[in-house]
mmCIF file of C-alpha atoms and ligand atoms in Angstrom:
data_model
loop_
_atom_site.group_PDB
_atom_site.id
_atom_site.type_symbol
_atom_site.label_atom_id
_atom_site.label_comp_id
_atom_site.label_asym_id
_atom_site.label_seq_id
_atom_site.Cartn_x
_atom_site.Cartn_y
_atom_site.Cartn_z
ATOM 1 C CA MET A 193 0.000 0.000 0.000
ATOM 2 C CA LYS A 194 1.796 3.136 -1.223
ATOM 3 C CA ILE A 195 1.550 6.625 0.238
ATOM 4 C CA THR A 196 0.299 8.876 -2.577
ATOM 5 C CA ASN A 197 -0.223 12.165 -0.764
ATOM 6 C CA ALA A 198 0.149 13.797 2.629
ATOM 7 C CA LYS A 199 -1.321 17.144 3.553
ATOM 8 C CA VAL A 200 -0.900 19.381 6.548
ATOM 9 C CA ILE A 201 -4.149 20.939 7.737
ATOM 10 C CA VAL A 202 -4.122 23.939 10.078
ATOM 11 C CA THR A 203 -7.353 24.980 11.770
ATOM 12 C CA CYS A 204 -8.368 27.167 14.704
ATOM 13 C CA PRO A 205 -11.831 26.247 16.016
ATOM 14 C CA GLY A 206 -11.208 28.227 19.236
ATOM 15 C CA ARG A 207 -7.544 27.213 19.358
ATOM 16 C CA ASN A 208 -4.920 26.116 16.815
ATOM 17 C CA PHE A 209 -4.560 22.508 15.699
ATOM 18 C CA VAL A 210 -2.229 20.987 13.117
ATOM 19 C CA THR A 211 -3.247 17.676 11.534
ATOM 20 C CA LEU A 212 -1.396 15.486 9.049
ATOM 21 C CA LYS A 213 -3.550 13.480 6.649
ATOM 22 C CA ILE A 214 -1.896 10.631 4.745
ATOM 23 C CA GLU A 215 -3.543 9.150 1.633
ATOM 24 C CA THR A 216 -2.749 5.799 0.028
ATOM 25 C CA ASP A 217 -3.194 4.229 -3.384
ATOM 26 C CA ASP A 218 -5.864 1.834 -2.156
ATOM 27 C CA GLY A 219 -8.044 4.697 -0.944
ATOM 28 C CA LEU A 220 -7.393 4.422 2.805
ATOM 29 C CA THR A 221 -6.482 7.591 4.679
ATOM 30 C CA GLY A 222 -5.205 8.190 8.196
ATOM 31 C CA ILE A 223 -4.679 11.274 10.356
ATOM 32 C CA GLY A 224 -2.201 12.255 13.068
ATOM 33 C CA ASP A 225 -2.093 15.219 15.453
ATOM 34 C CA ALA A 226 0.899 17.548 14.913
ATOM 35 C CA THR A 227 -0.030 20.365 17.314
ATOM 36 C CA LEU A 228 2.780 21.972 19.331
ATOM 37 C CA ASN A 229 1.248 24.718 21.464
ATOM 38 C CA GLY A 230 2.624 28.155 20.519
ATOM 39 C CA ARG A 231 5.038 26.675 17.954
ATOM 40 C CA GLU A 232 2.440 25.234 15.566
ATOM 41 C CA LEU A 233 3.870 26.694 12.358
ATOM 42 C CA ALA A 234 7.352 25.312 13.050
ATOM 43 C CA VAL A 235 5.899 21.792 12.842
ATOM 44 C CA VAL A 236 3.873 22.736 9.746
ATOM 45 C CA SER A 237 7.057 23.753 7.959
ATOM 46 C CA TYR A 238 8.983 20.712 9.240
ATOM 47 C CA LEU A 239 6.304 18.444 7.829
ATOM 48 C CA ARG A 240 5.550 20.278 4.559
ATOM 49 C CA ASP A 241 9.110 21.182 3.649
ATOM 50 C CA HIS A 242 11.098 18.228 4.984
ATOM 51 C CA VAL A 243 8.929 15.190 5.700
ATOM 52 C CA VAL A 244 6.046 14.996 3.218
ATOM 53 C CA PRO A 245 8.295 14.911 0.109
ATOM 54 C CA CYS A 246 10.116 11.882 1.601
ATOM 55 C CA LEU A 247 6.892 9.983 2.341
ATOM 56 C CA ILE A 248 5.450 9.814 -1.156
ATOM 57 C CA GLY A 249 5.803 6.331 -2.645
ATOM 58 C CA ARG A 250 6.692 4.612 0.656
ATOM 59 C CA ASP A 251 4.834 1.518 1.857
ATOM 60 C CA ALA A 252 2.302 2.740 4.442
ATOM 61 C CA HIS A 253 2.455 -0.621 6.230
ATOM 62 C CA ARG A 254 6.120 -0.181 7.192
ATOM 63 C CA ILE A 255 5.427 1.958 10.265
ATOM 64 C CA GLU A 256 8.567 0.980 12.189
ATOM 65 C CA ASP A 257 10.861 1.518 9.211
ATOM 66 C CA ILE A 258 9.334 4.931 8.473
ATOM 67 C CA TRP A 259 9.715 5.889 12.152
ATOM 68 C CA GLN A 260 13.416 4.929 12.111
ATOM 69 C CA TYR A 261 13.874 6.665 8.757
ATOM 70 C CA LEU A 262 12.497 9.941 10.145
ATOM 71 C CA TYR A 263 14.337 9.633 13.493
ATOM 72 C CA ARG A 264 17.769 8.315 12.531
ATOM 73 C CA GLY A 265 17.669 9.530 8.966
ATOM 74 C CA CYS A 266 17.355 13.242 9.695
ATOM 75 C CA TYR A 267 20.656 13.295 11.655
ATOM 76 C CA TRP A 268 19.180 15.889 14.102
ATOM 77 C CA ARG A 269 17.478 13.552 16.539
ATOM 78 C CA ARG A 270 14.834 14.365 19.152
ATOM 79 C CA GLY A 271 13.449 17.789 20.120
ATOM 80 C CA PRO A 272 9.777 18.799 20.321
ATOM 81 C CA VAL A 273 9.382 19.975 16.707
ATOM 82 C CA THR A 274 10.987 16.875 15.190
ATOM 83 C CA MET A 275 9.238 14.419 17.492
ATOM 84 C CA THR A 276 5.820 16.042 17.003
ATOM 85 C CA ALA A 277 6.257 15.740 13.245
ATOM 86 C CA VAL A 278 7.365 12.096 13.575
ATOM 87 C CA ALA A 279 4.370 11.475 15.863
ATOM 88 C CA ALA A 280 1.930 12.843 13.288
ATOM 89 C CA VAL A 281 3.231 10.479 10.600
ATOM 90 C CA ASP A 282 3.300 7.525 12.991
ATOM 91 C CA THR A 283 -0.255 8.113 14.281
ATOM 92 C CA ALA A 284 -1.639 8.490 10.756
ATOM 93 C CA LEU A 285 0.062 5.238 9.691
ATOM 94 C CA TRP A 286 -1.318 3.302 12.678
ATOM 95 C CA ASP A 287 -4.747 4.687 11.798
ATOM 96 C CA ILE A 288 -4.351 3.402 8.234
ATOM 97 C CA LYS A 289 -3.061 -0.013 9.316
ATOM 98 C CA ALA A 290 -5.973 -0.512 11.713
ATOM 99 C CA LYS A 291 -8.455 0.602 9.050
ATOM 100 C CA ALA A 292 -6.854 -1.847 6.606
ATOM 101 C CA ALA A 293 -7.393 -4.593 9.205
ATOM 102 C CA SER A 294 -10.962 -3.314 9.852
ATOM 103 C CA MET A 295 -10.112 -3.213 13.552
ATOM 104 C CA PRO A 296 -9.991 -0.616 16.283
ATOM 105 C CA LEU A 297 -6.339 0.266 16.823
ATOM 106 C CA TYR A 298 -6.176 -1.267 20.312
ATOM 107 C CA GLN A 299 -6.694 -4.706 18.745
ATOM 108 C CA LEU A 300 -3.462 -4.338 16.783
ATOM 109 C CA LEU A 301 -1.598 -3.388 19.950
ATOM 110 C CA GLY A 302 -2.623 -6.600 21.700
ATOM 111 C CA GLY A 303 -6.265 -6.119 22.643
ATOM 112 C CA ARG A 304 -7.881 -4.565 25.702
ATOM 113 C CA SER A 305 -6.309 -4.937 29.159
ATOM 114 C CA ARG A 306 -9.292 -3.168 30.763
ATOM 115 C CA ASP A 307 -12.880 -2.212 30.004
ATOM 116 C CA ARG A 308 -12.489 1.560 30.160
ATOM 117 C CA VAL A 309 -9.946 4.308 30.714
ATOM 118 C CA LEU A 310 -9.861 6.272 33.991
ATOM 119 C CA VAL A 311 -9.603 10.010 33.321
ATOM 120 C CA TYR A 312 -9.165 13.140 35.401
ATOM 121 C CA GLY A 313 -10.778 16.516 34.810
ATOM 122 C CA HIS A 314 -9.659 20.031 35.764
ATOM 123 C CA ALA A 315 -11.338 21.933 38.594
ATOM 124 C CA ASN A 316 -10.060 25.452 39.113
ATOM 125 C CA GLY A 317 -11.175 28.532 41.005
ATOM 126 C CA ARG A 318 -10.014 32.007 41.970
ATOM 127 C CA ASP A 319 -9.947 30.951 45.620
ATOM 128 C CA ILE A 320 -10.278 27.792 47.704
ATOM 129 C CA GLU A 321 -14.039 28.117 48.004
ATOM 130 C CA GLU A 322 -14.563 28.431 44.255
ATOM 131 C CA THR A 323 -12.174 25.534 43.520
ATOM 132 C CA SER A 324 -13.936 23.417 46.104
ATOM 133 C CA ASP A 325 -17.328 24.103 44.453
ATOM 134 C CA GLU A 326 -15.819 23.231 41.070
ATOM 135 C CA VAL A 327 -14.552 19.897 42.418
ATOM 136 C CA GLY A 328 -18.164 19.264 43.460
ATOM 137 C CA ARG A 329 -19.339 19.882 39.893
ATOM 138 C CA TYR A 330 -16.906 17.256 38.603
ATOM 139 C CA VAL A 331 -17.989 14.788 41.271
ATOM 140 C CA GLU A 332 -21.592 15.307 40.141
ATOM 141 C CA MET A 333 -20.588 14.638 36.515
ATOM 142 C CA GLY A 334 -19.259 11.258 37.619
ATOM 143 C CA TYR A 335 -15.511 11.962 37.668
ATOM 144 C CA LYS A 336 -13.508 9.654 39.926
ATOM 145 C CA ALA A 337 -10.330 11.746 39.652
ATOM 146 C CA ILE A 338 -10.042 15.539 39.673
ATOM 147 C CA ARG A 339 -7.109 17.924 39.386
ATOM 148 C CA ALA A 340 -7.531 20.959 41.650
ATOM 149 C CA GLN A 341 -5.813 24.332 41.090
ATOM 150 C CA THR A 342 -6.525 27.572 42.904
ATOM 151 C CA GLY A 343 -5.624 31.247 42.747
ATOM 152 C CA ILE A 344 -2.924 32.297 45.223
ATOM 153 C CA PRO A 345 -3.564 35.286 47.534
ATOM 154 C CA GLY A 346 -1.232 38.133 46.589
ATOM 155 C CA LEU A 347 -0.778 36.970 42.969
ATOM 156 C CA SER A 348 -3.040 38.614 40.396
ATOM 157 C CA ALA A 349 -3.120 35.632 38.000
ATOM 158 C CA THR A 350 -2.313 31.954 38.409
ATOM 159 C CA TYR A 351 -1.902 29.583 35.491
ATOM 160 C CA GLY A 352 -4.625 26.971 35.313
ATOM 161 C CA VAL A 353 -7.159 29.317 36.924
ATOM 162 C CA SER A 354 -9.615 31.048 34.641
ATOM 163 C CA SER A 355 -13.070 32.609 34.721
ATOM 164 C CA ASP A 356 -14.122 30.099 32.010
ATOM 165 C CA LYS A 357 -14.474 26.764 33.679
ATOM 166 C CA MET A 358 -15.322 23.622 31.694
ATOM 167 C CA TYR A 359 -13.705 24.803 28.444
ATOM 168 C CA TYR A 360 -10.950 27.184 29.476
ATOM 169 C CA GLU A 361 -8.177 27.830 26.972
ATOM 170 C CA PRO A 362 -4.812 28.807 28.495
ATOM 171 C CA ALA A 363 -3.207 29.997 25.225
ATOM 172 C CA ASN A 364 -4.240 33.459 24.093
ATOM 173 C CA GLY A 365 -2.616 36.745 23.185
ATOM 174 C CA THR A 366 -0.530 37.434 20.081
ATOM 175 C CA VAL A 367 2.480 37.694 22.372
ATOM 176 C CA PRO A 368 2.769 35.818 25.692
ATOM 177 C CA GLU A 369 1.076 37.534 28.616
ATOM 178 C CA GLU A 370 3.431 38.053 31.609
ATOM 179 C CA ASN A 371 2.332 36.823 35.045
ATOM 180 C CA VAL A 372 3.987 37.362 38.425
ATOM 181 C CA TRP A 373 4.992 34.298 40.449
ATOM 182 C CA ASP A 374 5.986 33.751 44.079
ATOM 183 C CA THR A 375 6.733 30.207 45.237
ATOM 184 C CA PRO A 376 6.671 30.833 49.040
ATOM 185 C CA LYS A 377 3.106 32.236 48.773
ATOM 186 C CA TYR A 378 2.119 29.198 46.708
ATOM 187 C CA LEU A 379 3.698 26.718 49.141
ATOM 188 C CA ARG A 380 1.793 28.241 52.060
ATOM 189 C CA HIS A 381 -1.558 28.171 50.276
ATOM 190 C CA VAL A 382 -1.795 24.791 48.507
ATOM 191 C CA PRO A 383 -2.027 22.572 51.626
ATOM 192 C CA GLN A 384 -5.048 24.643 52.736
ATOM 193 C CA LEU A 385 -6.781 23.811 49.447
ATOM 194 C CA PHE A 386 -6.367 20.058 49.927
ATOM 195 C CA ASP A 387 -7.298 20.271 53.597
ATOM 196 C CA THR A 388 -10.608 21.876 52.553
ATOM 197 C CA LEU A 389 -11.190 19.358 49.752
ATOM 198 C CA ARG A 390 -10.557 16.295 51.913
ATOM 199 C CA LYS A 391 -12.805 17.648 54.680
ATOM 200 C CA ARG A 392 -15.614 18.292 52.182
ATOM 201 C CA TYR A 393 -15.292 15.263 49.860
ATOM 202 C CA GLY A 394 -13.478 12.654 51.922
ATOM 203 C CA PHE A 395 -10.821 10.311 50.569
ATOM 204 C CA ASP A 396 -12.750 8.287 47.958
ATOM 205 C CA VAL A 397 -12.292 10.777 45.129
ATOM 206 C CA HIS A 398 -8.784 10.884 43.597
ATOM 207 C CA LEU A 399 -7.245 14.350 43.815
ATOM 208 C CA LEU A 400 -4.328 15.559 41.696
ATOM 209 C CA HIS A 401 -2.333 18.786 41.556
ATOM 210 C CA ASP A 402 0.020 20.399 39.021
ATOM 211 C CA ALA A 403 2.916 22.584 40.232
ATOM 212 C CA HIS A 404 3.839 23.520 36.615
ATOM 213 C CA HIS A 405 7.616 23.228 37.167
ATOM 214 C CA ARG A 406 7.744 26.296 39.453
ATOM 215 C CA PRO A 407 9.410 24.977 42.671
ATOM 216 C CA THR A 408 13.113 24.219 43.069
ATOM 217 C CA PRO A 409 13.931 20.610 44.077
ATOM 218 C CA GLN A 410 14.117 21.608 47.759
ATOM 219 C CA GLU A 411 10.797 23.487 47.552
ATOM 220 C CA ALA A 412 9.297 20.547 45.671
ATOM 221 C CA ALA A 413 10.357 18.181 48.456
ATOM 222 C CA SER A 414 8.757 20.420 51.051
ATOM 223 C CA LEU A 415 5.523 20.688 49.005
ATOM 224 C CA GLY A 416 5.304 16.907 48.614
ATOM 225 C CA LYS A 417 5.799 16.492 52.358
ATOM 226 C CA SER A 418 3.158 19.075 53.257
ATOM 227 C CA LEU A 419 0.605 17.293 51.035
ATOM 228 C CA GLU A 420 1.248 13.741 52.243
ATOM 229 C CA GLU A 421 -1.668 13.601 54.650
ATOM 230 C CA TYR A 422 -4.095 14.485 51.813
ATOM 231 C CA ARG A 423 -3.128 11.356 49.854
ATOM 232 C CA LEU A 424 -2.914 12.816 46.358
ATOM 233 C CA PHE A 425 -3.177 10.529 43.336
ATOM 234 C CA TRP A 426 -0.191 12.520 42.089
ATOM 235 C CA LEU A 427 1.723 15.744 42.343
ATOM 236 C CA GLU A 428 2.709 16.836 38.837
ATOM 237 C CA ASP A 429 5.705 18.713 37.423
ATOM 238 C CA VAL A 430 6.922 19.556 40.879
ATOM 239 C CA THR A 431 10.254 20.811 39.519
ATOM 240 C CA PRO A 432 11.797 20.936 36.025
ATOM 241 C CA ALA A 433 13.106 17.530 34.901
ATOM 242 C CA GLU A 434 15.883 18.626 32.551
ATOM 243 C CA ASN A 435 18.177 17.486 35.344
ATOM 244 C CA GLN A 436 16.611 14.098 36.037
ATOM 245 C CA GLU A 437 18.820 13.650 39.118
ATOM 246 C CA ALA A 438 16.966 16.567 40.767
ATOM 247 C CA PHE A 439 14.077 14.216 41.422
ATOM 248 C CA ARG A 440 16.243 12.144 43.744
ATOM 249 C CA LEU A 441 16.173 14.932 46.307
ATOM 250 C CA VAL A 442 12.381 15.217 46.028
ATOM 251 C CA ARG A 443 11.903 11.457 46.224
ATOM 252 C CA GLN A 444 14.064 11.109 49.309
ATOM 253 C CA HIS A 445 11.845 13.484 51.256
ATOM 254 C CA THR A 446 8.294 12.609 50.339
ATOM 255 C CA THR A 447 5.998 9.664 49.697
ATOM 256 C CA THR A 448 3.535 11.796 47.672
ATOM 257 C CA PRO A 449 3.331 10.101 44.222
ATOM 258 C CA LEU A 450 5.155 12.075 41.529
ATOM 259 C CA ALA A 451 4.232 12.579 37.870
ATOM 260 C CA VAL A 452 6.263 14.435 35.269
ATOM 261 C CA GLY A 453 6.805 14.594 31.533
ATOM 262 C CA GLU A 454 4.205 16.458 29.489
ATOM 263 C CA VAL A 455 7.132 18.227 27.790
ATOM 264 C CA PHE A 456 9.132 15.029 27.198
ATOM 265 C CA ASN A 457 9.658 14.005 23.591
ATOM 266 C CA SER A 458 11.951 11.001 23.933
ATOM 267 C CA ILE A 459 12.754 8.015 26.111
ATOM 268 C CA TRP A 460 16.035 9.786 26.896
ATOM 269 C CA ASP A 461 14.119 12.516 28.753
ATOM 270 C CA CYS A 462 12.977 10.004 31.362
ATOM 271 C CA ASN A 463 15.544 7.216 31.242
ATOM 272 C CA GLN A 464 17.044 7.970 34.688
ATOM 273 C CA LEU A 465 13.712 8.992 36.204
ATOM 274 C CA ILE A 466 12.306 5.590 35.321
ATOM 275 C CA GLN A 467 15.344 3.417 35.949
ATOM 276 C CA ASN A 468 15.938 4.915 39.387
ATOM 277 C CA GLN A 469 12.239 4.861 40.246
ATOM 278 C CA LEU A 470 12.260 8.589 40.943
ATOM 279 C CA ILE A 471 8.713 9.030 39.627
ATOM 280 C CA ASP A 472 5.464 7.064 39.681
ATOM 281 C CA TYR A 473 3.852 8.301 36.459
ATOM 282 C CA VAL A 474 5.298 9.455 33.165
ATOM 283 C CA ARG A 475 3.196 12.119 31.435
ATOM 284 C CA ALA A 476 4.542 11.752 27.879
ATOM 285 C CA THR A 477 1.922 11.629 25.172
ATOM 286 C CA VAL A 478 1.355 10.383 21.635
ATOM 287 C CA VAL A 479 1.682 13.739 19.858
ATOM 288 C CA HIS A 480 4.838 15.047 21.541
ATOM 289 C CA ALA A 481 6.735 11.812 22.158
ATOM 290 C CA GLY A 482 7.086 10.343 18.680
ATOM 291 C CA GLY A 483 3.663 8.744 18.247
ATOM 292 C CA ILE A 484 2.339 5.376 19.287
ATOM 293 C CA THR A 485 5.537 3.602 18.252
ATOM 294 C CA HIS A 486 7.773 5.596 20.596
ATOM 295 C CA LEU A 487 5.336 6.175 23.466
ATOM 296 C CA ARG A 488 4.728 2.433 23.611
ATOM 297 C CA ARG A 489 8.494 1.962 23.898
ATOM 298 C CA ILE A 490 8.654 4.446 26.798
ATOM 299 C CA ALA A 491 5.699 2.769 28.517
ATOM 300 C CA ASP A 492 7.116 -0.736 28.097
ATOM 301 C CA TYR A 493 10.408 0.411 29.573
ATOM 302 C CA ALA A 494 8.560 2.121 32.449
ATOM 303 C CA SER A 495 6.671 -1.086 33.211
ATOM 304 C CA LEU A 496 9.953 -2.774 34.219
ATOM 305 C CA TYR A 497 10.187 -0.284 37.099
ATOM 306 C CA GLN A 498 6.510 -0.104 38.058
ATOM 307 C CA VAL A 499 6.169 3.357 36.585
ATOM 308 C CA ARG A 500 2.797 3.922 34.937
ATOM 309 C CA LEU A 501 1.597 6.066 32.061
ATOM 310 C CA GLY A 502 -0.559 9.134 32.779
ATOM 311 C CA SER A 503 -0.593 10.985 29.465
ATOM 312 C CA HIS A 504 -1.014 14.704 29.015
ATOM 313 C CA GLY A 505 -4.468 15.532 27.659
ATOM 314 C CA ALA A 506 -4.927 19.298 27.756
ATOM 315 C CA THR A 507 -6.915 21.179 25.073
ATOM 316 C CA ASP A 508 -3.828 21.823 22.939
ATOM 317 C CA LEU A 509 -3.643 18.097 22.215
ATOM 318 C CA SER A 510 -6.268 17.630 19.527
ATOM 319 C CA PRO A 511 -9.062 15.028 19.565
ATOM 320 C CA VAL A 512 -6.851 13.065 17.134
ATOM 321 C CA CYS A 513 -4.215 12.709 19.849
ATOM 322 C CA MET A 514 -6.885 11.870 22.432
ATOM 323 C CA GLY A 515 -8.358 9.146 20.219
ATOM 324 C CA ALA A 516 -4.955 7.563 19.603
ATOM 325 C CA ALA A 517 -3.973 7.876 23.284
ATOM 326 C CA LEU A 518 -7.121 6.067 24.407
ATOM 327 C CA HIS A 519 -6.313 3.050 22.219
ATOM 328 C CA LEU A 520 -2.877 2.877 23.803
ATOM 329 C CA ASP A 521 -4.347 3.398 27.302
ATOM 330 C CA ILE A 522 -6.927 0.628 27.026
ATOM 331 C CA TRP A 523 -4.272 -1.842 25.899
ATOM 332 C CA LEU A 524 -1.288 -0.799 28.052
ATOM 333 C CA PRO A 525 -0.727 -3.112 31.057
ATOM 334 C CA ASN A 526 0.915 -0.321 33.091
ATOM 335 C CA PHE A 527 -1.680 2.339 32.382
ATOM 336 C CA GLY A 528 -2.329 4.756 35.267
ATOM 337 C CA ILE A 529 -4.718 7.543 34.279
ATOM 338 C CA GLN A 530 -5.458 9.779 31.278
ATOM 339 C CA GLU A 531 -5.837 13.556 31.535
ATOM 340 C CA TYR A 532 -9.060 14.711 29.899
ATOM 341 C CA MET A 533 -9.553 18.429 29.479
ATOM 342 C CA ARG A 534 -12.683 18.748 27.370
ATOM 343 C CA HIS A 535 -12.569 20.322 23.928
ATOM 344 C CA THR A 536 -15.264 22.802 22.952
ATOM 345 C CA GLU A 537 -18.189 21.727 20.806
ATOM 346 C CA GLU A 538 -16.662 23.787 17.968
ATOM 347 C CA THR A 539 -13.493 21.642 18.123
ATOM 348 C CA ASP A 540 -15.414 18.384 18.467
ATOM 349 C CA THR A 541 -17.434 19.215 15.335
ATOM 350 C CA VAL A 542 -14.276 19.712 13.283
ATOM 351 C CA PHE A 543 -12.930 16.394 14.647
ATOM 352 C CA PRO A 544 -15.827 13.872 14.792
ATOM 353 C CA HIS A 545 -14.737 11.001 17.029
ATOM 354 C CA ALA A 546 -15.714 7.577 18.288
ATOM 355 C CA TYR A 547 -14.507 8.039 21.889
ATOM 356 C CA SER A 548 -17.045 8.799 24.577
ATOM 357 C CA PHE A 549 -17.186 9.724 28.266
ATOM 358 C CA SER A 550 -19.281 7.928 30.836
ATOM 359 C CA ASP A 551 -19.164 7.884 34.627
ATOM 360 C CA GLY A 552 -15.581 9.146 34.977
ATOM 361 C CA TYR A 553 -14.116 6.953 32.218
ATOM 362 C CA LEU A 554 -13.440 7.302 28.499
ATOM 363 C CA HIS A 555 -13.776 4.522 25.945
ATOM 364 C CA PRO A 556 -12.004 4.753 22.562
ATOM 365 C CA GLY A 557 -14.952 3.221 20.689
ATOM 366 C CA ASP A 558 -14.773 0.365 18.205
ATOM 367 C CA ALA A 559 -14.507 2.193 14.879
ATOM 368 C CA PRO A 560 -11.678 0.910 12.652
ATOM 369 C CA GLY A 561 -8.479 2.931 13.131
ATOM 370 C CA HIS A 562 -8.162 5.356 16.046
ATOM 371 C CA GLY A 563 -11.722 6.514 15.456
ATOM 372 C CA VAL A 564 -11.117 10.240 14.863
ATOM 373 C CA GLU A 565 -11.677 12.056 11.557
ATOM 374 C CA ILE A 566 -11.331 15.656 10.391
ATOM 375 C CA ASP A 567 -14.030 17.624 8.570
ATOM 376 C CA GLU A 568 -11.753 19.468 6.151
ATOM 377 C CA THR A 569 -14.440 21.803 4.815
ATOM 378 C CA LEU A 570 -15.297 22.976 8.304
ATOM 379 C CA ALA A 571 -11.606 23.107 9.321
ATOM 380 C CA ALA A 572 -10.940 25.527 6.428
ATOM 381 C CA LYS A 573 -13.384 28.006 7.953
ATOM 382 C CA TYR A 574 -11.118 28.576 10.964
ATOM 383 C CA PRO A 575 -7.788 30.129 9.894
ATOM 384 C CA TYR A 576 -4.678 30.030 12.130
ATOM 385 C CA LYS A 577 -4.479 32.715 14.831
ATOM 386 C CA PRO A 578 -1.271 33.308 16.796
ATOM 387 C CA ALA A 579 -1.806 32.409 20.472
ATOM 388 C CA TYR A 580 0.659 31.833 23.273
ATOM 389 C CA LEU A 581 0.694 30.519 26.810
ATOM 390 C CA PRO A 582 1.532 33.147 29.435
ATOM 391 C CA ILE A 583 5.010 33.333 30.961
ATOM 392 C CA ASN A 584 6.173 33.857 34.548
ATOM 393 C CA ARG A 585 8.419 36.399 36.198
ATOM 394 C CA LEU A 586 9.262 36.660 39.887
ATOM 395 C CA GLU A 587 8.200 39.812 41.729
ATOM 396 C CA ASP A 588 11.611 41.411 41.038
ATOM 397 C CA GLY A 589 11.242 40.773 37.287
ATOM 398 C CA THR A 590 13.378 37.617 37.029
ATOM 399 C CA MET A 591 12.202 35.287 34.277
ATOM 400 C CA TRP A 592 10.922 32.084 35.934
ATOM 401 C CA ASN A 593 9.955 28.542 35.003
ATOM 402 C CA TRP A 594 6.898 27.793 33.003
HETATM 403 O O1 KDG B 107 0.766 23.242 26.214
HETATM 404 C C1 KDG B 107 0.937 23.244 27.582
HETATM 405 C C2 KDG B 107 -0.344 22.948 28.313
HETATM 406 O O2 KDG B 107 -1.011 21.852 27.778
HETATM 407 C C3 KDG B 107 -0.037 22.682 29.744
HETATM 408 O O3 KDG B 107 0.464 23.824 30.345
HETATM 409 C C4 KDG B 107 -1.216 22.170 30.493
HETATM 410 O O4 KDG B 107 0.107 21.641 32.407
HETATM 411 C C5 KDG B 107 -0.822 21.357 31.687
HETATM 412 C C6 KDG B 107 -1.569 20.134 31.977
HETATM 413 O O5 KDG B 107 -1.167 19.426 32.881
HETATM 414 O O6 KDG B 107 -2.560 19.878 31.289
HETATM 415 MG MG1 MG B 108 0.739 19.865 33.519
#
């Protein structure tokens, strides 16, 4: 089955998405997500200018060989732009292979290891009271796991907290908005949030929290310790992981489960974290970590060390990524949880999909392939708009971690 065409589709139904569509000579097509938040057009160029011309005429069934060709063959290995482009090709090819087999993708991976995929939603509020009410809304919708973020007294804006609730979109502004950050204020406030939540909702609901890489390793250790009694499902991105060894200090001081890796694009980003059991969950995802082929490799490696997969699933990962991720999740023996930040109806209409939510779980559906399509006519009605995530500075103006 030869690849005859590959096109890169950019659309902005409320936020930007990049999608690669691969066509074959026997009429089957497949799509892959290629969205890299705030750097979308870099991946568009990488694909259009450097990858698509090399795909034409190749055998669409040779997924592994094409992956190696794009990874080893480009000389410049790894990096978010490269690995997002590789992921888009890989996901589209898995979609085609599963359609050719008339099977849902999870069947090709080895079949289901579970009936449904546990997901967590995002509850956020300007203060503890509002966040606590939001957690209640998620409980009512059937969620079994909820991430809670709250505004911090003394800071005018906190990432992850917005006046829009169910469908908030963190990326906006033609240049990044600048927020002020203060870790000591944050460290004092967060335990109060979880104290309130546990008193109100008890311990049956899973609670999660994202520190967005702001604390230093020492601060991260102290945060983990101060949250132990609230029994979090996980504490995420508690410090940057460029220096994987930094997690040793955190690990030595707290039993709070640790998750990291939404910015990882390769197994080399988490090799030491996994091998030394410095984390409990790896947050890498299909679109940014080289597609199903490479994420499966990371997850298999993680399983040797009892580290589980808890993939990133914010709104900047398109429904195409979500569909593919759910097939991996339902098969993967060492699956932990899947993030599920809902897309707007506008986005869902551009990307009709087979996956569905019920009672706190997602199911990928049984359509052949990964079960997500793109309505190209509708997609064309939403042209690209520049949009960026905010950035952080300390109160004295120092540029800080995002
Ligand atoms: O593109 C970055 C966002 O998806 C990210 O900041 C959201 O931290 C995030 C999360 O855990 O969903
Ligand atoms: Mg995060």
